[in-house]
Short mmCIF file of C-alpha atoms and ligand atoms in Angstrom, two decimals:
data_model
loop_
_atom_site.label_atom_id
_atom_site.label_comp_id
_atom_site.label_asym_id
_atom_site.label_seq_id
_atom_site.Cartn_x
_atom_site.Cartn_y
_atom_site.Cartn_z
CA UNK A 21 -148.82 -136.29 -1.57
CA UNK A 22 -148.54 -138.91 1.28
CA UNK A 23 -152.10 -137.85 2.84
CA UNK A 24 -153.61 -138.34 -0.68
CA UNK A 25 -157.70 -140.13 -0.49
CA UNK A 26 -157.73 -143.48 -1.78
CA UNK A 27 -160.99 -145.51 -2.33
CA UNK A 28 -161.81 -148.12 -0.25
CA UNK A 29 -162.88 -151.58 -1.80
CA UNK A 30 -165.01 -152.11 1.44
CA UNK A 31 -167.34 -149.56 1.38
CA UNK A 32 -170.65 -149.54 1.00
CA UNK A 33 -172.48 -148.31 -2.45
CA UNK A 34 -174.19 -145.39 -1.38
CA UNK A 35 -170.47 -144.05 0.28
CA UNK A 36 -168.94 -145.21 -3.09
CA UNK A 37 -171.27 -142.92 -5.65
CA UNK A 38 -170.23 -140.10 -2.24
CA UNK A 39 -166.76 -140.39 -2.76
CA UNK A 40 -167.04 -141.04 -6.86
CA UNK A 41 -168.57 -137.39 -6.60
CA UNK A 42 -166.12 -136.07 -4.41
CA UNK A 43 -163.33 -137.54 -7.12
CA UNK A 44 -164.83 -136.03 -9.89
CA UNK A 45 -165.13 -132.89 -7.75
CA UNK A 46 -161.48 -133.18 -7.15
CA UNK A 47 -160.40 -134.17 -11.09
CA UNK A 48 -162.11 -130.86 -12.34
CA UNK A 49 -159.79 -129.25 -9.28
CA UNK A 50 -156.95 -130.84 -10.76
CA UNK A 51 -157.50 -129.66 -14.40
CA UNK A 52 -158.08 -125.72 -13.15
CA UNK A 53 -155.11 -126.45 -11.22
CA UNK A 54 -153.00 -127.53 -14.14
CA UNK A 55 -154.83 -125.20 -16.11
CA UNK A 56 -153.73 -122.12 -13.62
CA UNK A 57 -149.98 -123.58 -13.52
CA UNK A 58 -149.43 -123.46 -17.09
CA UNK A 59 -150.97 -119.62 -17.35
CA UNK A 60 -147.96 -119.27 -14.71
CA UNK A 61 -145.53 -121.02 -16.71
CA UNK A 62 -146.35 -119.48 -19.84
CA UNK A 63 -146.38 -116.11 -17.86
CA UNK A 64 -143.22 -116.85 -16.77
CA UNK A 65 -141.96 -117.99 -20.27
CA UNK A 66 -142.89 -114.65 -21.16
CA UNK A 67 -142.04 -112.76 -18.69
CA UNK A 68 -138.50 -114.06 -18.98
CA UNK A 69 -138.74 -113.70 -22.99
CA UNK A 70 -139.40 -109.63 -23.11
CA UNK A 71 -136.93 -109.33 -20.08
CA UNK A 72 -139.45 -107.54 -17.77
CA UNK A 73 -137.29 -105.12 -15.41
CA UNK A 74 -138.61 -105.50 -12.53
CA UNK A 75 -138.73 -101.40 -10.38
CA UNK A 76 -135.61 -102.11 -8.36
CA UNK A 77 -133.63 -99.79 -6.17
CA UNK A 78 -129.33 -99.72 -6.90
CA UNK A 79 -126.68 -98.26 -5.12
CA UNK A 80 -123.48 -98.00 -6.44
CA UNK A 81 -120.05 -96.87 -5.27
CA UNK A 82 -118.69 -93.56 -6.57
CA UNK A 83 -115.83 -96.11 -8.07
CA UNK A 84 -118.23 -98.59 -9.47
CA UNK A 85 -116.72 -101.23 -8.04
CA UNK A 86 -119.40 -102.60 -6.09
CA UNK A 87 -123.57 -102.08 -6.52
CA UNK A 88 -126.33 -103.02 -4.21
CA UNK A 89 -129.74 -104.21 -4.93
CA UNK A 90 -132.29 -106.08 -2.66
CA UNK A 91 -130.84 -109.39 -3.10
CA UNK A 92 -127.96 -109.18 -4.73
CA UNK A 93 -124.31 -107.47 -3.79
CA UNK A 94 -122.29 -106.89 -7.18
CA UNK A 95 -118.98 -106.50 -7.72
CA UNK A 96 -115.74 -106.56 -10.35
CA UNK A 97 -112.81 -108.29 -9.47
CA UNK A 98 -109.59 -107.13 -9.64
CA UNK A 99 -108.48 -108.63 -12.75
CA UNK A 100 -110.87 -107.07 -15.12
CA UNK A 101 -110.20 -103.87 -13.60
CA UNK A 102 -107.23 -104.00 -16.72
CA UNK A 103 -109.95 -104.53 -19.09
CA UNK A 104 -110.94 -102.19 -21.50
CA UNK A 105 -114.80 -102.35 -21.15
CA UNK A 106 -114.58 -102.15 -17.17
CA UNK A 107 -111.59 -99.70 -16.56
CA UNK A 108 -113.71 -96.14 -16.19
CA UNK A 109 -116.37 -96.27 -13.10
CA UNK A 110 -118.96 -95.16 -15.39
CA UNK A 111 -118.69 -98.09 -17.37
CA UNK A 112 -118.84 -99.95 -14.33
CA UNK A 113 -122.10 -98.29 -13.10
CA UNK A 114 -123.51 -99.25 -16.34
CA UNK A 115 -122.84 -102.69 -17.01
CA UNK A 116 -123.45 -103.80 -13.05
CA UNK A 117 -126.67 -101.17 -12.94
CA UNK A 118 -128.07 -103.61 -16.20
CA UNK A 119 -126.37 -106.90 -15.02
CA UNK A 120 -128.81 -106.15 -11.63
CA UNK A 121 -132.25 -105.31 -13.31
CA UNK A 122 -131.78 -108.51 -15.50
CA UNK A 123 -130.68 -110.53 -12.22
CA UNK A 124 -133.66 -109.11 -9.94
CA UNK A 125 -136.02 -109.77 -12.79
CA UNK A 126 -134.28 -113.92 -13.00
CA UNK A 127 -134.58 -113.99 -9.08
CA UNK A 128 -138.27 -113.58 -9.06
CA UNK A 129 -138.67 -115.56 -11.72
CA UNK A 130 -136.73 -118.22 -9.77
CA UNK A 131 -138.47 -118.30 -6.73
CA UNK A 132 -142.01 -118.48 -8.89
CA UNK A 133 -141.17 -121.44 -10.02
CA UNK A 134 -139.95 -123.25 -6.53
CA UNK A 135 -141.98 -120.73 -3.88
CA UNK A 136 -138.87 -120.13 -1.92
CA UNK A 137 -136.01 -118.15 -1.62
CA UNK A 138 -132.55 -117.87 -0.06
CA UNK A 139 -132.37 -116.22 3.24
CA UNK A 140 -129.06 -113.99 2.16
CA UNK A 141 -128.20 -111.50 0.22
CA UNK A 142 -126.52 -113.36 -3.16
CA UNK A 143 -122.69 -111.79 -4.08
CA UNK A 144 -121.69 -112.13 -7.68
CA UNK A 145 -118.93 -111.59 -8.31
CA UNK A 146 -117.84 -110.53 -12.62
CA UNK A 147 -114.44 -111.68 -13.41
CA UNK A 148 -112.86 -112.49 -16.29
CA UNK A 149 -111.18 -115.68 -15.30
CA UNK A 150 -112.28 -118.16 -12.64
CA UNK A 151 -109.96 -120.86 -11.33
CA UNK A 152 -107.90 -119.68 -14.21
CA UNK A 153 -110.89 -120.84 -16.72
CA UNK A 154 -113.20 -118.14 -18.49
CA UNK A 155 -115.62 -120.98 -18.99
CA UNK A 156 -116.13 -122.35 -15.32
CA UNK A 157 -119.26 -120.36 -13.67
CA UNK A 158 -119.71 -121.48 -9.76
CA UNK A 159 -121.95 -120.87 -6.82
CA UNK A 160 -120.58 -121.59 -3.64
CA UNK A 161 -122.90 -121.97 -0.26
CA UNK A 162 -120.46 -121.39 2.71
CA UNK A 163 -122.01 -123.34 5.93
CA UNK A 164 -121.70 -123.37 9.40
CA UNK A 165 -122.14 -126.39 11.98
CA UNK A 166 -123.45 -125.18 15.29
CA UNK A 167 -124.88 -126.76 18.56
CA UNK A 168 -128.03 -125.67 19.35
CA UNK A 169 -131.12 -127.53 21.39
CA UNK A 170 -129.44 -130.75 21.72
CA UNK A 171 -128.19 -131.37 18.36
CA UNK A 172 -125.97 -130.30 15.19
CA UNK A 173 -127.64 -127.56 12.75
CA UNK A 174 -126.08 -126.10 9.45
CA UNK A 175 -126.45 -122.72 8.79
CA UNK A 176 -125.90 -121.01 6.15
CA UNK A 177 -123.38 -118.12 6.60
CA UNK A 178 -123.09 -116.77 2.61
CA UNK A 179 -123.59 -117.54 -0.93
CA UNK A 180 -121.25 -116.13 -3.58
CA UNK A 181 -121.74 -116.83 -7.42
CA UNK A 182 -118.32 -116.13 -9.54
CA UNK A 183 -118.51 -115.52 -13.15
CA UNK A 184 -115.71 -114.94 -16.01
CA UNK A 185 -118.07 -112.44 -18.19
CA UNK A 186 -118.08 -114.65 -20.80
CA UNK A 187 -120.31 -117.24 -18.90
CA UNK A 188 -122.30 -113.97 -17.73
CA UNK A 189 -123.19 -113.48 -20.89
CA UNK A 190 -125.64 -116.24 -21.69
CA UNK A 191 -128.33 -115.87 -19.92
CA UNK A 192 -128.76 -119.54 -19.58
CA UNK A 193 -126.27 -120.01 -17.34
CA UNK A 194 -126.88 -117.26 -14.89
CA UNK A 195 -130.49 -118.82 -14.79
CA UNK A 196 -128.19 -122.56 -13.87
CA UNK A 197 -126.01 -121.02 -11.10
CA UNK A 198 -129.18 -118.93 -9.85
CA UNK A 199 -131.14 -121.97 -9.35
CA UNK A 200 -128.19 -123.82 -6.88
CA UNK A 201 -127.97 -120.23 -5.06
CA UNK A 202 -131.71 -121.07 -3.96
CA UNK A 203 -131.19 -124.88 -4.06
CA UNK A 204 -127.51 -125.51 -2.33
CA UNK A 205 -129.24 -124.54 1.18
CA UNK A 206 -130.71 -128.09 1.22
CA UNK A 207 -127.41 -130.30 0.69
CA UNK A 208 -128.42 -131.97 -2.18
CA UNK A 209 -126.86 -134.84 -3.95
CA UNK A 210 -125.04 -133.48 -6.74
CA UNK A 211 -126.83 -135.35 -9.42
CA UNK A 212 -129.94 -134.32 -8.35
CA UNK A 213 -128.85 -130.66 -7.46
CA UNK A 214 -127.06 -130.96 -11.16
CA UNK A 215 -130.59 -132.24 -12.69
CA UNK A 216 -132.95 -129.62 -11.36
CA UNK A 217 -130.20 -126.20 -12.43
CA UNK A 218 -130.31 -127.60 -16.21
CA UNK A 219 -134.18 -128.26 -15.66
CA UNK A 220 -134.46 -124.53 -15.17
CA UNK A 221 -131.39 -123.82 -17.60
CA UNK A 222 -133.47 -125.65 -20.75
CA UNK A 223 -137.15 -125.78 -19.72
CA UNK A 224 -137.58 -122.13 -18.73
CA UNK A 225 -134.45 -120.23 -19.67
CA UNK A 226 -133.95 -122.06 -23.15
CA UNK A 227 -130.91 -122.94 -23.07
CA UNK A 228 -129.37 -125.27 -25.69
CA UNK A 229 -126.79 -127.16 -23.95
CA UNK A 230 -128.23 -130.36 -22.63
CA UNK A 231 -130.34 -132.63 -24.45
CA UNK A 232 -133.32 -135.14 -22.57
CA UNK A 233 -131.56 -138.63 -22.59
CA UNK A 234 -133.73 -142.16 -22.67
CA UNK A 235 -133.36 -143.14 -19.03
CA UNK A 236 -132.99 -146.58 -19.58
CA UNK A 237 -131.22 -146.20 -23.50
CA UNK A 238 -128.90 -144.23 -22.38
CA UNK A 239 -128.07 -145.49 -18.73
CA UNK A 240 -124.26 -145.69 -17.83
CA UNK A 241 -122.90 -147.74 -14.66
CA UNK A 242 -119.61 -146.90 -12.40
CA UNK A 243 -117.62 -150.48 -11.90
CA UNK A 244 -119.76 -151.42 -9.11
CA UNK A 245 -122.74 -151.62 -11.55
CA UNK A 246 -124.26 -148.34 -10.18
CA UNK A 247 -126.06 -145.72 -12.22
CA UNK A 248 -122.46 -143.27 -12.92
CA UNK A 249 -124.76 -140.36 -11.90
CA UNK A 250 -125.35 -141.31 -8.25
CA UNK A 251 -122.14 -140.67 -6.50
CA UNK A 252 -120.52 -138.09 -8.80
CA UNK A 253 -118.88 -135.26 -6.97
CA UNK A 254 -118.72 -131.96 -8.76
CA UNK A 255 -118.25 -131.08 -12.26
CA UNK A 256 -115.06 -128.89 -12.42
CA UNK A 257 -113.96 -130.57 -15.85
CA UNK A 258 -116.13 -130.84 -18.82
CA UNK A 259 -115.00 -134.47 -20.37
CA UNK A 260 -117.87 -136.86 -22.07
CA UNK A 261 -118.69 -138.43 -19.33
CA UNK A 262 -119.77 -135.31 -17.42
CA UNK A 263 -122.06 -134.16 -20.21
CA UNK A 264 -123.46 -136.86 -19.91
CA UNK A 265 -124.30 -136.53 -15.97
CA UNK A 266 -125.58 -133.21 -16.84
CA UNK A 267 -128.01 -134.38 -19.10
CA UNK A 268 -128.85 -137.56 -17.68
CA UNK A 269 -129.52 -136.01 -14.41
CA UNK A 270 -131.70 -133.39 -15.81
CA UNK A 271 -133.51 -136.20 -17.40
CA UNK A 272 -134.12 -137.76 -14.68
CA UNK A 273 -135.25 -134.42 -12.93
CA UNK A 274 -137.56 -133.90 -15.96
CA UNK A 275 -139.20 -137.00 -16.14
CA UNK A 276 -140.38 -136.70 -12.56
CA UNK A 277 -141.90 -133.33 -13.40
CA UNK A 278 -143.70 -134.60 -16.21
CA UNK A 279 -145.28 -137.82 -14.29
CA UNK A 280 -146.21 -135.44 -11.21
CA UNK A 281 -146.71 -132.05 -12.78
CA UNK A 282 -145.47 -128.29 -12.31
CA UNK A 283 -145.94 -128.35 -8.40
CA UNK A 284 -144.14 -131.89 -7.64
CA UNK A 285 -140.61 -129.70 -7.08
CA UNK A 286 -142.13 -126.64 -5.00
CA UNK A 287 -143.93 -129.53 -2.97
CA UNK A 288 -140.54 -131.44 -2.71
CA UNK A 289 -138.87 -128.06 -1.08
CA UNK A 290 -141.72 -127.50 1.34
CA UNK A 291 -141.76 -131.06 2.72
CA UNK A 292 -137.68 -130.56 3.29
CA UNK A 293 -138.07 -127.04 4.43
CA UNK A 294 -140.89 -128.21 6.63
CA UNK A 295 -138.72 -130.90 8.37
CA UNK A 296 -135.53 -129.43 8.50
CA UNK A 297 -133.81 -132.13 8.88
CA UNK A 298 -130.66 -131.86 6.19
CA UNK A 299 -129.65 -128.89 8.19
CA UNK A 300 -128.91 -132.13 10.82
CA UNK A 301 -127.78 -134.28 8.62
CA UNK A 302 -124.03 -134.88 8.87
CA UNK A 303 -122.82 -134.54 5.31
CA UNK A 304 -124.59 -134.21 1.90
CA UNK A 305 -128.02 -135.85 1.57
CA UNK A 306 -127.83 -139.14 0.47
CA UNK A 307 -130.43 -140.74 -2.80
CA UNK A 308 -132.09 -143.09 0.12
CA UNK A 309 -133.15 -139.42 1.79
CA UNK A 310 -133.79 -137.62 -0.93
CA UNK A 311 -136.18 -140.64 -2.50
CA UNK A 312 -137.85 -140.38 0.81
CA UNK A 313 -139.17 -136.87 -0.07
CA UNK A 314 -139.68 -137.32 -3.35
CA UNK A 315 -141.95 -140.27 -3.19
CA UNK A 316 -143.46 -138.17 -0.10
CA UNK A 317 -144.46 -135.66 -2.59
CA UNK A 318 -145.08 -138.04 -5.13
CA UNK A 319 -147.76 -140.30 -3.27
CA UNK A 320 -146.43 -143.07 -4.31
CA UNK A 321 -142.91 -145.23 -3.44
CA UNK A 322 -140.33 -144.30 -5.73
CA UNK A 323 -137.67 -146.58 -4.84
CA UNK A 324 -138.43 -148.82 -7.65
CA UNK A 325 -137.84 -145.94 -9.60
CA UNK A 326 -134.58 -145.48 -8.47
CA UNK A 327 -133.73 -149.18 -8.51
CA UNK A 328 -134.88 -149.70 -11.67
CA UNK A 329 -132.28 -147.04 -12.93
CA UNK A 330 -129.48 -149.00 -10.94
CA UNK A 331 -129.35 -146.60 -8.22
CA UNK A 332 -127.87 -147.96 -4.87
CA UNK A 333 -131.21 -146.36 -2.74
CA UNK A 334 -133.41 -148.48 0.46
CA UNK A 335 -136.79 -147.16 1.46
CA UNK A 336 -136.27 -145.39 4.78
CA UNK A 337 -138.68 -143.98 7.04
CA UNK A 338 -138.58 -141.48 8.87
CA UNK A 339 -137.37 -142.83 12.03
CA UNK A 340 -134.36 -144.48 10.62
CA UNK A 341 -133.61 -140.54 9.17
CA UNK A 342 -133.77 -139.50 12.97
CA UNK A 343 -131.92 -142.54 14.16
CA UNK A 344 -128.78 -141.71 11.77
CA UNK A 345 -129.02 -137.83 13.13
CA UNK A 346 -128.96 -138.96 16.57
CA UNK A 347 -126.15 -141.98 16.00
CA UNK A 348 -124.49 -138.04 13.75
CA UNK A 349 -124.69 -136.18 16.96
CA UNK A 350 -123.31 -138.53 19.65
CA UNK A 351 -119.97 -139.53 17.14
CA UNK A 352 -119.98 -135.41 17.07
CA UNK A 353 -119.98 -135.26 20.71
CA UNK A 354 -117.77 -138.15 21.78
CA UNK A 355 -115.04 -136.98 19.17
ZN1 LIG B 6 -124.17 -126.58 -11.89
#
């Protein structure tokens, strides 16, 4: 954390053994702290292992084809309505009544492990092909820009996760797309945004898709000798070199979380949340910003970091973040 104590070379011996006592005092903190968060995390592990049901209220239609819970609105899309398993309502009631418990039960286990949570209901919609693929699962975050106190805001009007039922099936991957339904609220680069839904895909959901690459090993630059990672766009095809973004980005992700422990992400969130500023932001947040935060919550720079992996990144401050928000607004307004 950027407030974080550090000794003072100056000081004089009797402050010294003070503050050595205070540190020691604060290591044994630390250990019951890490001690506490892995109770949680195995909890969790657990938790998400027996499939606790969490007591949830439903409410269906009479036609089953849409049901209501607290966060989520469920429906069927017309083109399984052919389908054998989903053509009576009562078979509809029961497979959306049991796709619900399990998704209430993921969304709490969700927001355990980043301590925050979407402000809108989630739709999911069950399908059996998306963009004419029965392998392509998506969560989309539909935004608004408005003008309010002087400036440009994003908010967030809706998010909507589509799935052919064969990517509903594996768990795994609801866990993925349920992560960017909480994470796609703060404009993320997509590598990063990428990194942190297979964290949460493999480390807590077990899922078996992506493997942990060697950061340096395994690096591979774009043509202008940047880390291939940094300015990819989406990841609507599955070729090599997307798998490897997927993993490489998660091991990234990872190997922050293992140098700064269990709370360095939920810290990460709350610093954003706290600022607000990628609502104001005038596109997606860029590595430079996002390092910003992350070394915030880290205590330490992490540009080097980020250099050293051939990202194209600059320490900023946060003035020069306000600056380009400002210089954001007044194109906005003279255009
Ligand atoms: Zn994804």
């Amino acid at each position: 954390m950027k407030n974080r104590n550090q000794l003072n070379n100056c000081l004089a011996p009797i402050v010294i053994s003070l503050l050595i006592f205070i540190f020691v005092g604060c290591a044994a903190l630390e250990e019951a702290q890490q001690r506490k968060q892995e109770r949680t995390r195995q909890q969790q592990q657990e938790r998400y292992v027996t499939f606790e049901r969490p007591t949830t209220e439903i409410q269906m239609a009479e036609d089953g084809l849409m049901l209501e819970s607290e966060h989520y609105t469920f429906t069927f899309a017309e083109d399984l309505l052919t389908h054998p398993d989903y053509d009576e309502p009562e078979e509809r009631q029961n497979v959306g009544r049991g796709a619900l418990l399990f998704m209430e039960s993921l969304y709490s286990y969700v927001h355990d492990i980043f301590g925050f949570e979407p402000e809108h209901q989630l739709i999911v919609n069950l399908r059996q092909t998306h963009h004419g693929s029965q392998h392509l699962a998506t969560t989309s975050t539909r935004t608004q820009t408005v003008y309010r106190n002087g400036g440009w805001l994003k908010i967030v009007q809706g998010i909507e996760m589509d799935f052919p039922v064969t990517m509903f099936n594996q768990r795994d991957v609801r866990a993925h797309e349920l992560t960017h339904a909480f994470t796609n609220i703060y404009l993320l680069p997509t590598w990063f945004t990428e990194g942190i839904a297979v964290l949460v895909q493999v480390e807590y959901a077990r899922g078996k898709s992506f493997r942990r690459l060697d950061l340096h090993e395994d690096l591979k630059t774009d043509l202008d000798g940047r880390n291939a990672v940094q300015y990819w766009e989406g990841h609507l095809s599955r070729d090599q070199l997307t798998e490897w973004r997927y993993s490489y980005s998660y091991s990234i992700v990872a190997e922050l979380k293992k140098r700064f422990g269990e709370g360095f992400y939920p810290t990460v969130f709350r610093l954003m949340e706290a600022d607000q500023l990628h609502q104001r932001l005038p596109g997606e947040m860029t590595t430079s910003f996002l390092a910003y935060y992350l070394s915030q919550a880290a205590g330490e720079d992490l540009v080097p970091f980020f250099e050293e992996l051939q990202f194209d990144v600059r320490r900023i401050t946060k003035e020069q973040i306000m600056a380009a928000i400002m210089e954001a607004n007044q194109d906005q307004l003279g255009r």
